[in-house]
Coordinates of N, CA and C in Angstrom, one line a residue:
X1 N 0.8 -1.2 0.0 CA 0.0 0.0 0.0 C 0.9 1.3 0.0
X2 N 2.0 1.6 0.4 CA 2.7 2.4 0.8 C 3.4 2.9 -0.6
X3 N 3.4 1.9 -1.4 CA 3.5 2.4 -3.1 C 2.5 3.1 -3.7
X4 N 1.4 2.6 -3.5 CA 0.0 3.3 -3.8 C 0.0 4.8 -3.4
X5 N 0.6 5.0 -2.6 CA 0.8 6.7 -2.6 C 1.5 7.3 -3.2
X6 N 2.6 6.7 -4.0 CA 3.2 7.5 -4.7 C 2.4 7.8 -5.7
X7 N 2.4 8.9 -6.4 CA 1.6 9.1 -7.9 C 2.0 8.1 -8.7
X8 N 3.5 8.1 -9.1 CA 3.6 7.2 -10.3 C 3.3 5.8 -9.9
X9 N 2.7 5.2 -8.8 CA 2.2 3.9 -8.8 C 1.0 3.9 -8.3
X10 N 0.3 4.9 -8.8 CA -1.3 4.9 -8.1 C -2.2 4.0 -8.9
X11 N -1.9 3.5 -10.1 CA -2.5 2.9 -10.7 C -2.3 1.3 -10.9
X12 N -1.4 0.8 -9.6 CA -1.5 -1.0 -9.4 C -2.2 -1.0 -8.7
X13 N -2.3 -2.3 -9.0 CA -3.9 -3.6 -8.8 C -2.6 -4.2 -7.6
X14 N -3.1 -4.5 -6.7 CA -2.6 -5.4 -6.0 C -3.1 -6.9 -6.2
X15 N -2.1 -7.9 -6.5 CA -2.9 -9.4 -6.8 C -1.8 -10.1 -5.7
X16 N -2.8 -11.1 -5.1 CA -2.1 -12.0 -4.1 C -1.8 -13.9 -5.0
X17 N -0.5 -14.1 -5.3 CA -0.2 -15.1 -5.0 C -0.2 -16.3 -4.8
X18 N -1.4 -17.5 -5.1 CA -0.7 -18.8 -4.2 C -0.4 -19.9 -4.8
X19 N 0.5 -20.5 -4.7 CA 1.0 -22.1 -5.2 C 0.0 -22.7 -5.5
X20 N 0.1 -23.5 -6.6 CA -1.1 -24.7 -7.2 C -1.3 -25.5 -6.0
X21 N -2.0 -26.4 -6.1 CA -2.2 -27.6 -4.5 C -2.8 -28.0 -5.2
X22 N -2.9 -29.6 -4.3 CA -3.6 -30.6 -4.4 C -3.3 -31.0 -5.9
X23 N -4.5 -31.5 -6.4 CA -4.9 -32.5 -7.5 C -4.0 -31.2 -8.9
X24 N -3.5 -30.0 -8.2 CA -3.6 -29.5 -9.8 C -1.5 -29.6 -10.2
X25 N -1.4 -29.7 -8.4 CA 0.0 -30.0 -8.6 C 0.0 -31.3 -8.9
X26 N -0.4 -32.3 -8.9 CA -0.4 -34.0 -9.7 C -0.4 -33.5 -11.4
X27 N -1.4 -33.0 -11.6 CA -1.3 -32.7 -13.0 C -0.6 -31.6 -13.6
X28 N 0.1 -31.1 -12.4 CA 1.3 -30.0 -13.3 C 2.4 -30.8 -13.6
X29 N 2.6 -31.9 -12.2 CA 4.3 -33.0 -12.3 C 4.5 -33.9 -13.7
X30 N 3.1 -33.7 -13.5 CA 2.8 -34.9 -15.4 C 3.1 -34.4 -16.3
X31 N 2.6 -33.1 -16.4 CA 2.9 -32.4 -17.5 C 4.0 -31.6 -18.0
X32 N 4.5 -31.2 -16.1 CA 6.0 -31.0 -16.6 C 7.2 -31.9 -17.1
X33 N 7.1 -33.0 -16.8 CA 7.7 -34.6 -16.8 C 7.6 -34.5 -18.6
X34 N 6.9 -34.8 -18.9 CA 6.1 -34.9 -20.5 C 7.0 -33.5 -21.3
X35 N 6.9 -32.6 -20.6 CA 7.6 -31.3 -21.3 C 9.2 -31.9 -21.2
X36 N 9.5 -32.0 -20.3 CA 11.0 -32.1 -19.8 C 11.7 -33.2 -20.5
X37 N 10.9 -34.3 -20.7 CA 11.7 -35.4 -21.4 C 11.3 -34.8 -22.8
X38 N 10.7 -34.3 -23.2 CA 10.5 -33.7 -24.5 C 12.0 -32.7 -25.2
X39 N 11.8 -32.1 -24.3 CA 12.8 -31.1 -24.2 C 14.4 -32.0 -24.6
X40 N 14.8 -32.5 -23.8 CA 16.0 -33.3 -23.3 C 16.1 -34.4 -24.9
X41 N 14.4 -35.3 -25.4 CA 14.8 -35.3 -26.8 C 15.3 -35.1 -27.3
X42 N 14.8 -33.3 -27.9 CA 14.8 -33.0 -28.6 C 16.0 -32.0 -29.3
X43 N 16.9 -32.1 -28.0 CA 18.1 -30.8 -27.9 C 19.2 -31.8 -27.4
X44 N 19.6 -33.1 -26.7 CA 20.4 -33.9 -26.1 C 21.0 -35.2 -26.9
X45 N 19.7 -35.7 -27.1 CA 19.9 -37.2 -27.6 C 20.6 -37.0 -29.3
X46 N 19.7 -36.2 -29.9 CA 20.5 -36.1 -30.9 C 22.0 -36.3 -31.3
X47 N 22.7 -35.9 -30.2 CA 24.3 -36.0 -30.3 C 24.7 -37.2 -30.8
X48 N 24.0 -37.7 -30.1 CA 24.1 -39.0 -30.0 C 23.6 -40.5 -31.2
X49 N 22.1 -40.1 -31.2 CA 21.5 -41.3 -31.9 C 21.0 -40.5 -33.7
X50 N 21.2 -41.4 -34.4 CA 20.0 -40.6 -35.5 C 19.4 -40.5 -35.7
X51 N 18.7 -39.7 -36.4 CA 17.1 -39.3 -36.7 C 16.8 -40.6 -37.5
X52 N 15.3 -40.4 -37.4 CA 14.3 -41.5 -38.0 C 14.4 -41.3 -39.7
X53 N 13.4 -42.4 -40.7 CA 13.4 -41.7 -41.3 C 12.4 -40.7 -42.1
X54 N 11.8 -40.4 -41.5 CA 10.9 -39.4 -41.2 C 11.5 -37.9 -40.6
X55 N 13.2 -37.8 -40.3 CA 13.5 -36.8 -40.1 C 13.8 -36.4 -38.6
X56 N 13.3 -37.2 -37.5 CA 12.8 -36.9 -36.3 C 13.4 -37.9 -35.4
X57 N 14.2 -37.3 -34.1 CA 14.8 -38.5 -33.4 C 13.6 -39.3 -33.0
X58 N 13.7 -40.8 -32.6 CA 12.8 -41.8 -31.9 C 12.3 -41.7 -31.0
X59 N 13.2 -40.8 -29.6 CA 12.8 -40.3 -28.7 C 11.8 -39.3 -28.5
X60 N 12.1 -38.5 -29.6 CA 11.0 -37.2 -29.7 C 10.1 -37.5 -30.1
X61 N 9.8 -38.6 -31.2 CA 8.7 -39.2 -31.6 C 7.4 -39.7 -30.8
X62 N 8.3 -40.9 -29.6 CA 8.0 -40.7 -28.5 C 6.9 -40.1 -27.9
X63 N 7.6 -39.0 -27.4 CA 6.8 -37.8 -26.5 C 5.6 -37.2 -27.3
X64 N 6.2 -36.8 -28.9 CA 4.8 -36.2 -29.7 C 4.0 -37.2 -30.0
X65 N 4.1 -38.8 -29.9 CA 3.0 -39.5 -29.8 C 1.9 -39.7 -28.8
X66 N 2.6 -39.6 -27.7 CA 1.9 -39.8 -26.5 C 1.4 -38.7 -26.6
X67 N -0.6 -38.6 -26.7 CA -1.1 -37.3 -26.4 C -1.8 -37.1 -25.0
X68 N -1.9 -38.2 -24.3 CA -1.7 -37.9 -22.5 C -0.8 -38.6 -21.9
X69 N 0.2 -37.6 -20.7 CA 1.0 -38.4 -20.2 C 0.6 -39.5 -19.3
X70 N -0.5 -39.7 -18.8 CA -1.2 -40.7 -18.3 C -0.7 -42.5 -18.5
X71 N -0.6 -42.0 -20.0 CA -0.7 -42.9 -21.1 C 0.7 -44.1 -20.6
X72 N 1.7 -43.1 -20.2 CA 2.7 -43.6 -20.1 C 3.7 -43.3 -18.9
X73 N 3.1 -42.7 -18.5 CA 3.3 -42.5 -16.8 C 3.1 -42.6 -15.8
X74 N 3.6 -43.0 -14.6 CA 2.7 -43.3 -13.4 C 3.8 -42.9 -12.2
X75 N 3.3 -41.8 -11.8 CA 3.9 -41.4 -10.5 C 3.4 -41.8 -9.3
X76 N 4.5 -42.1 -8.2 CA 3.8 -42.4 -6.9 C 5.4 -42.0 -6.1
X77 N 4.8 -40.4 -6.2 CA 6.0 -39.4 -5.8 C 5.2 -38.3 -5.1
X78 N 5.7 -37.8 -3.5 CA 5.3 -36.9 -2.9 C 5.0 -35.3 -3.5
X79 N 4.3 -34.9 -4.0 CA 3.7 -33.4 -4.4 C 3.8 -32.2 -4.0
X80 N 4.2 -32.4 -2.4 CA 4.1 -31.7 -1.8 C 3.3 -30.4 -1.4
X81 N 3.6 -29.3 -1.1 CA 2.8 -28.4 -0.8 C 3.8 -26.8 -0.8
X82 N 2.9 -25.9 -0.9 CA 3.4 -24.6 -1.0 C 4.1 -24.3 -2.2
X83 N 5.7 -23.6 -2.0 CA 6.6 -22.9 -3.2 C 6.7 -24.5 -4.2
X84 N 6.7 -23.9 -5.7 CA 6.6 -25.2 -6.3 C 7.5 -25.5 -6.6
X85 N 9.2 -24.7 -6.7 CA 10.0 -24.4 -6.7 C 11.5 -26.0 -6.7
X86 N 11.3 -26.4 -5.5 CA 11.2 -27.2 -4.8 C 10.6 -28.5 -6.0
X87 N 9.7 -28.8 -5.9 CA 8.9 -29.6 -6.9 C 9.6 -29.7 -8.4
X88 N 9.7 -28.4 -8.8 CA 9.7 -28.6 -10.2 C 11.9 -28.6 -10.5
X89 N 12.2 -28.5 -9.3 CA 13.8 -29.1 -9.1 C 13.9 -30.3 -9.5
X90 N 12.7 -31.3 -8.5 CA 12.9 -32.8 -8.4 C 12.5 -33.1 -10.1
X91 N 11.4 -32.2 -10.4 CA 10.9 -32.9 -11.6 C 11.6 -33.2 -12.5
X92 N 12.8 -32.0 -13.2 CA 13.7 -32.0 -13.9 C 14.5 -33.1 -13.6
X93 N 15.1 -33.5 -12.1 CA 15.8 -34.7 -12.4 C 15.1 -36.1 -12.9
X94 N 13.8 -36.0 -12.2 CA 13.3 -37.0 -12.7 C 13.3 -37.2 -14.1
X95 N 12.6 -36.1 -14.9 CA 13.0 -36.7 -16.3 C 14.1 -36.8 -16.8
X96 N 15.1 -36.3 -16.3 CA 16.5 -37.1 -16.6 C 16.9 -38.2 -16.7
X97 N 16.6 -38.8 -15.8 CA 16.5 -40.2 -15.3 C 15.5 -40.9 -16.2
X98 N 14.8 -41.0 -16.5 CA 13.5 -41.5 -17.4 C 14.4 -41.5 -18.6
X99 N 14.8 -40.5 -19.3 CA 15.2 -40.0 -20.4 C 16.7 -41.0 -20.7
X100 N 17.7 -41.5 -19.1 CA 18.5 -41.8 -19.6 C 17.9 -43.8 -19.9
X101 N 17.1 -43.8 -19.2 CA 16.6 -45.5 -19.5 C 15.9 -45.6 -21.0
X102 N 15.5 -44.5 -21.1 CA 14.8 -44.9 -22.3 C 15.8 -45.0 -23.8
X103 N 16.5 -43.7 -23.3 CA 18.2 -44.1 -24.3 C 18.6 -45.9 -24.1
X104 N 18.4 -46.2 -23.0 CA 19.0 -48.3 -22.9 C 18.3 -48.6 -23.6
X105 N 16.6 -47.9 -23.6 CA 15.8 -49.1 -24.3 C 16.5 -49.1 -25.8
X106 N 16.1 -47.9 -26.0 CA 16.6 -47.3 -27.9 C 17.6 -48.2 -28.4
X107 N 19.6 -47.8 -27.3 CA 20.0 -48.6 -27.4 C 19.9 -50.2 -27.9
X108 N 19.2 -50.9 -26.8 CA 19.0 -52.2 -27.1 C 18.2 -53.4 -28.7
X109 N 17.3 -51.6 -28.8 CA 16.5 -52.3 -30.4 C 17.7 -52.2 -31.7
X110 N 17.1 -53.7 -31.5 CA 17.9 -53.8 -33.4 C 18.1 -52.8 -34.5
X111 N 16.6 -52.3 -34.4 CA 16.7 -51.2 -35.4 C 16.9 -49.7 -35.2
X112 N 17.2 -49.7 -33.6 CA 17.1 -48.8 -32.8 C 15.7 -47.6 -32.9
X113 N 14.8 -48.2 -33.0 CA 13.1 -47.7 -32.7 C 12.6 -48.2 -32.1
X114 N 11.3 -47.7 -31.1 CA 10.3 -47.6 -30.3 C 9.5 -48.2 -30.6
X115 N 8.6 -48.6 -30.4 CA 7.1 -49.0 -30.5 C 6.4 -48.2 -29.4
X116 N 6.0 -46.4 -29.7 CA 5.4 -45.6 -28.7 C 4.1 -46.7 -27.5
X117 N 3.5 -47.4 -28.3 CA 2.5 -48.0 -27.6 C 2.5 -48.9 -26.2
X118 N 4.1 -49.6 -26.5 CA 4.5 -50.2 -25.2 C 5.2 -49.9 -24.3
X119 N 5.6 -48.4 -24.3 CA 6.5 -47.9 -23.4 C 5.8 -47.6 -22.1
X120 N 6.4 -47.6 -21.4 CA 5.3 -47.3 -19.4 C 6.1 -46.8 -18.9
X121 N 6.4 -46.0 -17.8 CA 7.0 -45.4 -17.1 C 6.9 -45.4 -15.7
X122 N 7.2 -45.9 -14.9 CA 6.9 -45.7 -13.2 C 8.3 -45.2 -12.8
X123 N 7.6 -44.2 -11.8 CA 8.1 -43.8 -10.7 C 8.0 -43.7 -9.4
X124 N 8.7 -44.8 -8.5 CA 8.1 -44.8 -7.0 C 9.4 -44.2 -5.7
X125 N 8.5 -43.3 -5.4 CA 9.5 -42.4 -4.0 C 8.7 -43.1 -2.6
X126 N 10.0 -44.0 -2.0 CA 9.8 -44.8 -0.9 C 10.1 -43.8 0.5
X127 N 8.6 -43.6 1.0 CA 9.2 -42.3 2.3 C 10.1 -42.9 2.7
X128 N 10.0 -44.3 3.1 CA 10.8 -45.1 4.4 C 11.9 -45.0 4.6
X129 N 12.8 -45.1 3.4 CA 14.5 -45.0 3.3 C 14.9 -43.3 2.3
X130 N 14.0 -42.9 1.5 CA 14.0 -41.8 0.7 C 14.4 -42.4 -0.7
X131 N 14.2 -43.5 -1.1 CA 14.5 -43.8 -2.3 C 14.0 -44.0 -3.4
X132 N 13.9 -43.6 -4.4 CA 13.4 -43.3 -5.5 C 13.6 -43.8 -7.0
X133 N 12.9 -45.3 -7.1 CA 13.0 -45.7 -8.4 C 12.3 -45.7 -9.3
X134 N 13.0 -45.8 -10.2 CA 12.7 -44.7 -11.8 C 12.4 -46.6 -12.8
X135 N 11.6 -47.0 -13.4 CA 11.8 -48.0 -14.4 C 11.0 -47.6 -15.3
X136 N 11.6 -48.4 -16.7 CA 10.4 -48.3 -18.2 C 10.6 -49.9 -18.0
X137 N 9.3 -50.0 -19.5 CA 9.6 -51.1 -20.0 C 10.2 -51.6 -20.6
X138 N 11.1 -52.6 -20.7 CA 11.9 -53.5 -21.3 C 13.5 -52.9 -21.7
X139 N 13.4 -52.4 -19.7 CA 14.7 -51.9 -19.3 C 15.0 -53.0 -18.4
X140 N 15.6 -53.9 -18.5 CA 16.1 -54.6 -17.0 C 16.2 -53.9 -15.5
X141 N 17.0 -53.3 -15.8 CA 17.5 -52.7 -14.5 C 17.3 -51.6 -14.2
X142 N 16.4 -51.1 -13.3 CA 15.8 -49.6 -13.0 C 16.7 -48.7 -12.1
X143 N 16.3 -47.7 -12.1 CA 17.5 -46.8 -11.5 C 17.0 -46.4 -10.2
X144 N 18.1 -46.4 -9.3 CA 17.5 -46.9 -7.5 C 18.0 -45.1 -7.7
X145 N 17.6 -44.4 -6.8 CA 17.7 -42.6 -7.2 C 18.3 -42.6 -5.3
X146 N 18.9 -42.0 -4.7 CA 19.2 -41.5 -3.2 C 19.6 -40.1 -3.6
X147 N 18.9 -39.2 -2.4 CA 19.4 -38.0 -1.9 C 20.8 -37.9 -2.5
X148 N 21.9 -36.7 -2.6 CA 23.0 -36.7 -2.2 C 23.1 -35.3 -2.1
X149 N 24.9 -34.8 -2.3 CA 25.0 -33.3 -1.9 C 24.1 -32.4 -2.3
X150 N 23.8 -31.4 -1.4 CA 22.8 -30.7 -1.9 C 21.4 -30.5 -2.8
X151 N 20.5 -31.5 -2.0 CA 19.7 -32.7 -2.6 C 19.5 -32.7 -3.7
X152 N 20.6 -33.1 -4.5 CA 20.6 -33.9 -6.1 C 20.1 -35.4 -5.8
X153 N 19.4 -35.6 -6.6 CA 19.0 -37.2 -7.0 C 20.6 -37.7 -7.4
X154 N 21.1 -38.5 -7.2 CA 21.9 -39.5 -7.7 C 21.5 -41.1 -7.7
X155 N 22.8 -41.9 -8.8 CA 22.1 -43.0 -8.3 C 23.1 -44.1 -7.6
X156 N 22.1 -44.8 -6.6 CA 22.6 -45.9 -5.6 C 24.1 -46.1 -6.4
X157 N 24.0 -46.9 -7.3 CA 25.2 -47.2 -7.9 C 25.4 -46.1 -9.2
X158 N 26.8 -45.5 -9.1 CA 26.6 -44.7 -10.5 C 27.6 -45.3 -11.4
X159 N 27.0 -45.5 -13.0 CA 28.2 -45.7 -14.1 C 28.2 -44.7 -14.7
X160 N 30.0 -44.3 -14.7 CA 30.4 -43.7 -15.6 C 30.1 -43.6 -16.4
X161 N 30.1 -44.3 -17.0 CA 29.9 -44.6 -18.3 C 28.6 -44.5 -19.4
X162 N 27.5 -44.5 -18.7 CA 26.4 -43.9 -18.7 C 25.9 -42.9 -18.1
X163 N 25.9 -41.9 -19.2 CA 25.6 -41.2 -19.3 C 24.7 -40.6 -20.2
X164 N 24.2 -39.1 -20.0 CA 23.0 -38.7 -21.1 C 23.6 -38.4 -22.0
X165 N 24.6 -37.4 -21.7 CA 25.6 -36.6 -22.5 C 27.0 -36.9 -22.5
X166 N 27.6 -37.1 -24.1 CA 28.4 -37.7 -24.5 C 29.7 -36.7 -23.8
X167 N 29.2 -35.8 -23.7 CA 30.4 -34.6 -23.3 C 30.9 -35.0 -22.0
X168 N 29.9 -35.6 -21.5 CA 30.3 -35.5 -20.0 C 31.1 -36.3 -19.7
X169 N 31.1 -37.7 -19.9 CA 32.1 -38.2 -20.4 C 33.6 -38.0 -20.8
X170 N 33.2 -37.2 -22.0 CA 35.2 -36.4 -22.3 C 35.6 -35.3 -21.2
X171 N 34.8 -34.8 -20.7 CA 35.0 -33.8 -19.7 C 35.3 -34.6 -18.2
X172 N 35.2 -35.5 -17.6 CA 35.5 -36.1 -16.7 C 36.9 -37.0 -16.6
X173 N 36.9 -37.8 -17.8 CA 38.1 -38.3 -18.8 C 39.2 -37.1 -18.4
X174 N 39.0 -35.9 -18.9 CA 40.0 -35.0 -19.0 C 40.4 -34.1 -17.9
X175 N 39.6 -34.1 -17.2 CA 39.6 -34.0 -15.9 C 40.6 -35.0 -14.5
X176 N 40.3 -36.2 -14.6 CA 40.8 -37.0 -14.4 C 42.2 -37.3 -14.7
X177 N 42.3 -37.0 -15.7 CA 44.2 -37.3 -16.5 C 45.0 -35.8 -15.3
X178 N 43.9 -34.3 -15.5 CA 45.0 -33.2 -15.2 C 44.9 -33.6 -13.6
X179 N 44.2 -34.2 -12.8 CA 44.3 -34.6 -11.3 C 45.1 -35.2 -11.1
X180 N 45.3 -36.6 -11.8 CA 46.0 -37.7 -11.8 C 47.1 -37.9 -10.9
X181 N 48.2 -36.8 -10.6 CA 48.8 -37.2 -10.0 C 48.9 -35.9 -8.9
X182 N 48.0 -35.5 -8.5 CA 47.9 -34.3 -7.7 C 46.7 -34.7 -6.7
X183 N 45.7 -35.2 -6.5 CA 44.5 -35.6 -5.7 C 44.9 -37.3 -5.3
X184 N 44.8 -37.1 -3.9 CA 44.7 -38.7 -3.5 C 43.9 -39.2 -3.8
X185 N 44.4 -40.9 -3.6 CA 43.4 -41.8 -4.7 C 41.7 -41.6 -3.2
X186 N 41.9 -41.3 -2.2 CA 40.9 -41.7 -1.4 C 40.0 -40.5 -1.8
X187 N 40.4 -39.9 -2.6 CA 39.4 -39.0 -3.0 C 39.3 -38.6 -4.4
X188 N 39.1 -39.7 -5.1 CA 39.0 -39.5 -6.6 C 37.4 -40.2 -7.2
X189 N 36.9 -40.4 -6.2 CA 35.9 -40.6 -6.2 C 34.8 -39.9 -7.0
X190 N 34.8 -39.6 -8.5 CA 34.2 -38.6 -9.1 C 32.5 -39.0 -9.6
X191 N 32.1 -40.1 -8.8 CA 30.5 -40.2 -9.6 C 29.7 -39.3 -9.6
X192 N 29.9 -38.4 -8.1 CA 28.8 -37.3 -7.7 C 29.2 -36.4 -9.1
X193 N 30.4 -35.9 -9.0 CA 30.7 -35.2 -10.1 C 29.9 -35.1 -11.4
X194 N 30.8 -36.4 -11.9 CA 30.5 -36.8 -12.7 C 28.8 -36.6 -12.9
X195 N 27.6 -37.0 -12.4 CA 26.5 -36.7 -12.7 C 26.1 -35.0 -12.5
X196 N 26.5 -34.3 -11.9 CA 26.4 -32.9 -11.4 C 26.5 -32.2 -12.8
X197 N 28.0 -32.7 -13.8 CA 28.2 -32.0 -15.1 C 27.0 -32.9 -15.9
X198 N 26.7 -34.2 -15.8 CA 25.6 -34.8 -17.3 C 24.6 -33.5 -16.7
X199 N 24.6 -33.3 -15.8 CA 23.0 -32.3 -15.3 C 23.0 -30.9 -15.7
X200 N 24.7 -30.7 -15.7 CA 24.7 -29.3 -16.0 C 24.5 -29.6 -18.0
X201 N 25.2 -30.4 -18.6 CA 24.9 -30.4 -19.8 C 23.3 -30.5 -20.4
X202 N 22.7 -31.4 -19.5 CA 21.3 -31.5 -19.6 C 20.3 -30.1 -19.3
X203 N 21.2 -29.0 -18.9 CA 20.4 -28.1 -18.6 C 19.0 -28.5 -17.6
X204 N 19.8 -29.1 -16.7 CA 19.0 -29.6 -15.4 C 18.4 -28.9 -14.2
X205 N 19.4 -28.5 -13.8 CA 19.9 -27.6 -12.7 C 19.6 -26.1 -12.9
X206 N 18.8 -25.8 -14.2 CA 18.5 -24.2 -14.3 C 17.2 -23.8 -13.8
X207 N 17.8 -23.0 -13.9 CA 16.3 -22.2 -12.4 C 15.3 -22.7 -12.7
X208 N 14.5 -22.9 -11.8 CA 13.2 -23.7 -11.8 C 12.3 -22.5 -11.8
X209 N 11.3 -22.4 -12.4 CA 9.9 -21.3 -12.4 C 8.9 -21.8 -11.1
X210 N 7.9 -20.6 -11.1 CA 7.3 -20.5 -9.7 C 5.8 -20.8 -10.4
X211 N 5.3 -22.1 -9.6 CA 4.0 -21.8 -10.4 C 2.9 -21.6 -9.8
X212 N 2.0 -20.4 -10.3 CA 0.9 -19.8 -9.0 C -0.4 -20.0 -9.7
X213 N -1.4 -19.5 -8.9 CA -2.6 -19.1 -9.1 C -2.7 -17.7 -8.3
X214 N -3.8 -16.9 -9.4 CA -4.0 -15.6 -8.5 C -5.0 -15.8 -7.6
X215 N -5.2 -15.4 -6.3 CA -5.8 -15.7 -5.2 C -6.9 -14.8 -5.2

């Protein structure tokens, strides 16, 4: 109010503020998930795999097939409450994670294509221990997710070697050679690392948006 007196701001509206809740944060996590592996498609994998022939990575195909995330999704992940801030941090990792299994699956096909129809997606966050696994279909081995520094998702066991981004990789590699004889071995321990840069290449870790309703 104390602006409202000034002349030059006599003409704001005061609007109050509040975080989505309930059922509408379930359907924002979906939708941001759906956006986010879209995204990571459509700007990441490329490096990596080739386009279809139709022009269009398989991954991204994917995502523009699915016209509800429903479809292929299934969260059983805390929503929480209030700043969404928070929320749409975890989301981003989450679809990282998603995004790097479904690279296994791609990987694994002969012709290296999809069949959009049988792909599924679960995600379960265990209050008990705080653990958080990530599986598709006709991925063997699903990714066990724990807290770590400054709560990053990492995973239980991490491979080098897998990764989203091919860079991160040479950047670790190179990294490793100029340490090599300067850092004790008891602390060369680079997995956290190592996932911190696929996240920064992934454009993971960039500011999260605030999502509201006007009250």
């Amino acid at each position: 109010h104390a602006l409202q007196r000034l002349k030059m701001f006599s003409h704001l509206t005061e609007i109050e503020m509040t975080p989505i809740s309930d059922s509408d944060r379930k359907h924002f996590a979906y939708s941001y998930i759906h956006q986010q592996c879209q995204h990571n498609a459509s700007t990441l994998l490329l490096l990596e795999q080739p386009a279809t022939a139709t022009g269009t990575h398989p991954l991204l195909e994917l995502f523009l097939n699915k016209q509800s995330t429903t479809d292929w999704l299934s969260l059983e992940i805390p929503f929480g409450s209030g700043d969404t801030r928070p929320l749409v941090r975890y989301l981003r990792m989450l679809a990282f994670y998603i995004c790097i299994l479904l690279k296994q699956r791609l990987s694994a096909s002969p012709d290296k294509t999809m069949d959009h129809t049988t792909i599924r997606v679960k995600v379960i966050h265990n209050n008990l221990n705080d653990i958080c696994v990530v599986s598709v279909t006709g991925v063997v081995e699903p990714i066990r997710l724990k807290v770590g520094s400054m709560d990053n998702l990492i995973p239980e066991k991490m491979d080098p070697q897998n990764t989203l981004d091919m860079r991160t990789r040479l950047s670790i590699e190179q990294f490793t050679k100029n340490i090599s004889n300067t850092i004790p071995n008891s602390i060369k321990d680079l997995s956290e690392l190592t996932q911190i840069v696929d996240y920064y290449f992934a454009k993971t870790l960039s500011p999260a948006v605030v999502v509201s309703r006007n009250k």
